[in-house]
Each structure stands twice: as C-alpha cells, then as structure tokens.
Amino acid sequence: MELLLFNALNDFGITDYEVIEGVNGKPFLKDYDVCFNLSHSGNRVMCSVAPEDVGCDVEEVKPIDIDIARMNFTDEEYSTIVAASEGLKYDSFYRFWTLKESFLKALGAGLGLELDRFNICLDDPIGVDQDADPRRFHFKEYHPDPGFRYAVCSTCDMFSEKMISVDMHKTSIRYLEESSDKSNGNVILFS
C-alpha cells in the first residue's frame, strides 16, 4: 500500500513526505494540505488523495452472513439488502459496507461511530443521514471490475470520473530508486 501512496503523491509533486498518526489513528501527511486514505481487499489495493478529508474502501464481494447487516446496519439499509434478488444480496451488502466504511474513514472516527448510527441513502447523489459531523459528505462509487466494490467519501465534491490503474512493478522500481532513504479533484488508484 505504501507503494500506491508513493505513486499517488508523486503525481501531486509530493516526493518527500512523512506520514504521521492523527486523531483516532487516522494517518495524514505532515506539512501538507493533502489528505489520503488507503484500503485493500483480496488482491486489490486502493488509494484516494484529495485536498479535503477523504476515505475509501474496496471489498471483494463474497458470501457473508447477511445477519451482520441486521445487527450492524440501519433498518432501512437492512431492508434494502434483504429485498435484493438472491443473486444480488451480497453485492448489495458490500455496496452499503464500502459506502459506510468510506464515510467512517473520511470522518476520521475509526470504529468509534457505530455502523447503525448513520444511514446511507442510495439516492442520486448518494448521501448520508448522520449527526456526527455538520459538514456535507459526498460519495463516488467505481466499477472497474466485477467481484469488487469500490467507494470514496469526501468533504470535497470533485471526484475523478475513472479509477487509474497502476503498474505496481514499475512503481516499486521507481519507489526504490527515489526513496531508498525514506522511512516512510480526488485521484483514485488501484492495483
């Protein structure tokens, strides 16, 4: 994931940076007004970079006990999931999950805010009913490949239209060459 962050920040002209831990463990860049977030699932890694708070989540769509949604999501979200046709229940579950996770990460609340304390509204545009933060949060979903769900949430309303695929082999070579002495609109990258 560090390679993906390196690549994304390099695209912003940031090559010398230090990642430090903020409130609730949310990582941020020291001395830069750029926010980022990382996520991984299966063989996918996702990085989101924005000028304002941002969170992202990628999840592999696979069988799961749908009762997790009954116990952790709002009644409205759970009803939407169980109303989905049998072949789409898991996809519906992970759609809510990635949107909720991206919101929590943008908020910087970690798991301190219970999942049933806010409701994802699948209107157009996607929204969130919540009372944890007065700011307006914006969402974007991406569908680059089947079998995975990708979501980004930010207080910034500018999103890339498409995800950008990164060749991690080339990035790792560039990373090793440029950062061998380092310890450490939205751009979405995945590998």
CSV table of C-alpha atoms in Angstrom, one decimal:
chain,number,residue,atom,x,y,z
A,1,MET,CA,0.0,0.0,0.0
A,2,GLU,CA,2.9,2.3,0.7
A,3,LEU,CA,3.9,2.0,-3.0
A,4,LEU,CA,0.5,3.0,-4.1
A,5,LEU,CA,0.5,6.1,-1.8
A,6,PHE,CA,4.0,6.9,-3.1
A,7,ASN,CA,2.8,6.8,-6.7
A,8,ALA,CA,-0.3,8.9,-5.9
A,9,LEU,CA,1.6,11.6,-4.0
A,10,ASN,CA,4.3,11.7,-6.7
A,11,ASP,CA,1.5,12.6,-9.2
A,12,PHE,CA,0.8,15.6,-6.9
A,13,GLY,CA,4.5,16.6,-7.0
A,14,ILE,CA,5.0,15.3,-3.4
A,15,THR,CA,8.1,13.2,-3.2
A,16,ASP,CA,9.5,13.9,0.3
A,17,TYR,CA,6.8,13.4,2.9
A,18,GLU,CA,6.2,11.9,6.4
A,19,VAL,CA,3.1,10.1,7.3
A,20,ILE,CA,2.0,10.6,10.9
A,21,GLU,CA,-0.9,9.4,13.0
A,22,GLY,CA,-3.7,11.8,13.9
A,23,VAL,CA,-6.8,11.6,16.0
A,24,ASN,CA,-8.3,8.0,16.2
A,25,GLY,CA,-5.2,6.7,14.4
A,26,LYS,CA,-6.1,8.4,11.0
A,27,PRO,CA,-2.9,8.8,9.1
A,28,PHE,CA,-2.0,12.2,7.5
A,29,LEU,CA,0.9,14.0,5.8
A,30,LYS,CA,3.0,16.2,8.0
A,31,ASP,CA,3.4,19.7,6.5
A,32,TYR,CA,1.0,19.2,3.5
A,33,ASP,CA,-2.6,20.2,2.9
A,34,VAL,CA,-3.4,17.0,1.1
A,35,CYS,CA,-5.5,14.1,2.6
A,36,PHE,CA,-5.2,10.5,1.7
A,37,ASN,CA,-6.7,7.1,2.5
A,38,LEU,CA,-5.9,3.5,1.7
A,39,SER,CA,-7.8,0.3,1.6
A,40,HIS,CA,-7.2,-3.3,0.4
A,41,SER,CA,-9.2,-6.4,-0.1
A,42,GLY,CA,-8.3,-9.7,-1.8
A,43,ASN,CA,-5.7,-8.7,-4.5
A,44,ARG,CA,-6.9,-5.1,-4.8
A,45,VAL,CA,-5.4,-2.0,-3.2
A,46,MET,CA,-7.0,1.4,-3.4
A,47,CYS,CA,-5.6,4.9,-2.6
A,48,SER,CA,-7.6,8.1,-2.6
A,49,VAL,CA,-6.0,11.6,-2.4
A,50,ALA,CA,-7.9,14.8,-2.0
A,51,PRO,CA,-7.5,18.4,-0.8
A,52,GLU,CA,-10.0,17.7,2.0
A,53,ASP,CA,-10.9,14.8,4.3
A,54,VAL,CA,-11.3,11.6,2.3
A,55,GLY,CA,-12.0,7.9,3.0
A,56,CYS,CA,-12.0,5.0,0.6
A,57,ASP,CA,-12.9,1.3,0.8
A,58,VAL,CA,-12.6,-1.7,-1.5
A,59,GLU,CA,-14.2,-5.0,-0.7
A,60,GLU,CA,-14.2,-8.3,-2.5
A,61,VAL,CA,-17.8,-9.4,-3.0
A,62,LYS,CA,-18.1,-12.9,-1.5
A,63,PRO,CA,-20.6,-14.9,0.5
A,64,ILE,CA,-21.2,-13.5,4.0
A,65,ASP,CA,-23.8,-13.9,6.7
A,66,ILE,CA,-26.4,-11.2,5.8
A,67,ASP,CA,-27.4,-11.1,9.5
A,68,ILE,CA,-24.3,-9.0,10.0
A,69,ALA,CA,-26.3,-6.2,8.3
A,70,ARG,CA,-29.3,-6.8,10.5
A,71,MET,CA,-27.1,-6.5,13.6
A,72,ASN,CA,-25.0,-3.5,12.4
A,73,PHE,CA,-26.8,-1.5,9.7
A,74,THR,CA,-29.9,0.7,10.0
A,75,ASP,CA,-33.3,-0.9,9.5
A,76,GLU,CA,-33.6,0.9,6.1
A,77,GLU,CA,-30.3,-0.4,4.9
A,78,TYR,CA,-31.0,-4.0,6.0
A,79,SER,CA,-34.4,-3.9,4.3
A,80,THR,CA,-32.8,-2.8,1.1
A,81,ILE,CA,-30.3,-5.7,1.3
A,82,VAL,CA,-32.9,-8.4,2.0
A,83,ALA,CA,-35.2,-7.1,-0.7
A,84,ALA,CA,-32.5,-7.6,-3.3
A,85,SER,CA,-32.8,-10.6,-5.6
A,86,GLU,CA,-31.0,-13.7,-4.3
A,87,GLY,CA,-28.1,-13.2,-6.8
A,88,LEU,CA,-27.6,-9.5,-5.7
A,89,LYS,CA,-27.8,-9.8,-1.9
A,90,TYR,CA,-24.1,-10.0,-1.3
A,91,ASP,CA,-23.4,-7.2,-3.8
A,92,SER,CA,-26.0,-5.0,-2.0
A,93,PHE,CA,-24.4,-5.8,1.4
A,94,TYR,CA,-20.9,-4.8,0.2
A,95,ARG,CA,-22.3,-1.7,-1.5
A,96,PHE,CA,-23.5,-0.4,1.8
A,97,TRP,CA,-20.4,-1.7,3.6
A,98,THR,CA,-18.0,0.2,1.3
A,99,LEU,CA,-20.0,3.4,1.5
A,100,LYS,CA,-20.3,3.2,5.3
A,101,GLU,CA,-16.6,2.4,5.7
A,102,SER,CA,-15.5,5.2,3.3
A,103,PHE,CA,-17.7,7.6,5.4
A,104,LEU,CA,-16.2,6.5,8.7
A,105,LYS,CA,-12.7,6.9,7.2
A,106,ALA,CA,-13.4,10.4,5.8
A,107,LEU,CA,-14.9,11.3,9.2
A,108,GLY,CA,-11.8,10.0,10.9
A,109,ALA,CA,-13.9,8.3,13.6
A,110,GLY,CA,-12.4,4.9,13.1
A,111,LEU,CA,-14.8,2.4,14.6
A,112,GLY,CA,-15.8,4.9,17.3
A,113,LEU,CA,-19.0,5.5,15.5
A,114,GLU,CA,-21.3,2.5,15.3
A,115,LEU,CA,-22.5,1.5,11.8
A,116,ASP,CA,-26.1,1.8,12.8
A,117,ARG,CA,-25.7,5.4,13.9
A,118,PHE,CA,-25.8,6.7,10.4
A,119,ASN,CA,-27.8,5.8,7.3
A,120,ILE,CA,-26.5,5.6,3.7
A,121,CYS,CA,-29.1,6.9,1.3
A,122,LEU,CA,-28.8,5.4,-2.2
A,123,ASP,CA,-30.4,8.4,-3.9
A,124,ASP,CA,-28.7,10.2,-6.7
A,125,PRO,CA,-26.5,11.6,-5.4
A,126,ILE,CA,-25.7,9.1,-2.7
A,127,GLY,CA,-25.9,10.7,0.7
A,128,VAL,CA,-25.7,10.0,4.4
A,129,ASP,CA,-28.1,10.8,7.3
A,130,GLN,CA,-25.9,11.4,10.3
A,131,ASP,CA,-25.4,13.8,13.2
A,132,ALA,CA,-21.7,13.1,14.0
A,133,ASP,CA,-20.4,16.0,11.8
A,134,PRO,CA,-22.1,19.1,10.4
A,135,ARG,CA,-20.1,19.0,7.1
A,136,ARG,CA,-21.6,17.7,3.9
A,137,PHE,CA,-20.1,14.5,2.7
A,138,HIS,CA,-20.0,13.4,-1.0
A,139,PHE,CA,-19.7,9.8,-2.3
A,140,LYS,CA,-18.5,8.2,-5.5
A,141,GLU,CA,-18.6,4.5,-6.5
A,142,TYR,CA,-16.4,2.9,-9.1
A,143,HIS,CA,-16.9,-0.3,-11.0
A,144,PRO,CA,-13.7,-1.2,-12.8
A,145,ASP,CA,-14.1,-4.9,-12.5
A,146,PRO,CA,-16.7,-7.5,-11.3
A,147,GLY,CA,-16.4,-9.1,-8.0
A,148,PHE,CA,-15.3,-6.0,-6.1
A,149,ARG,CA,-17.0,-2.9,-4.7
A,150,TYR,CA,-15.1,0.5,-4.5
A,151,ALA,CA,-16.4,3.6,-2.8
A,152,VAL,CA,-14.9,7.0,-1.9
A,153,CYS,CA,-16.3,9.6,0.5
A,154,SER,CA,-15.0,13.1,0.9
A,155,THR,CA,-16.0,16.6,2.1
A,156,CYS,CA,-14.7,17.6,-1.4
A,157,ASP,CA,-17.2,17.2,-4.1
A,158,MET,CA,-14.7,16.7,-7.0
A,159,PHE,CA,-14.0,13.1,-8.0
A,160,SER,CA,-12.2,11.5,-10.8
A,161,GLU,CA,-14.5,10.1,-13.4
A,162,LYS,CA,-12.5,6.9,-13.7
A,163,MET,CA,-10.1,5.0,-11.5
A,164,ILE,CA,-6.5,4.9,-12.6
A,165,SER,CA,-4.7,1.5,-12.7
A,166,VAL,CA,-1.1,1.5,-11.6
A,167,ASP,CA,1.6,-1.0,-12.7
A,168,MET,CA,3.0,-1.8,-9.3
A,169,HIS,CA,6.1,-3.4,-10.7
A,170,LYS,CA,7.1,-0.1,-12.3
A,171,THR,CA,6.0,1.8,-9.2
A,172,SER,CA,8.2,-0.4,-7.0
A,173,ILE,CA,11.2,0.2,-9.1
A,174,ARG,CA,10.7,4.0,-9.1
A,175,TYR,CA,10.0,3.9,-5.3
A,176,LEU,CA,13.2,2.0,-4.7
A,177,GLU,CA,15.2,4.5,-6.8
A,178,GLU,CA,13.6,7.6,-5.4
A,179,SER,CA,13.0,6.8,-1.8
A,180,SER,CA,15.7,4.4,-0.6
A,181,ASP,CA,16.5,6.8,2.3
A,182,LYS,CA,12.8,7.4,3.4
A,183,SER,CA,11.0,5.8,6.3
A,184,ASN,CA,8.0,6.5,5.3
A,185,GLY,CA,-10.2,16.8,-7.6
A,186,ASN,CA,-9.7,13.0,-5.9
A,187,VAL,CA,-7.3,10.6,-7.6
A,188,ILE,CA,-8.2,7.0,-7.1
A,189,LEU,CA,-5.6,4.3,-7.8
A,190,PHE,CA,-5.9,0.6,-7.6
A,191,SER,CA,-3.8,-2.4,-8.4
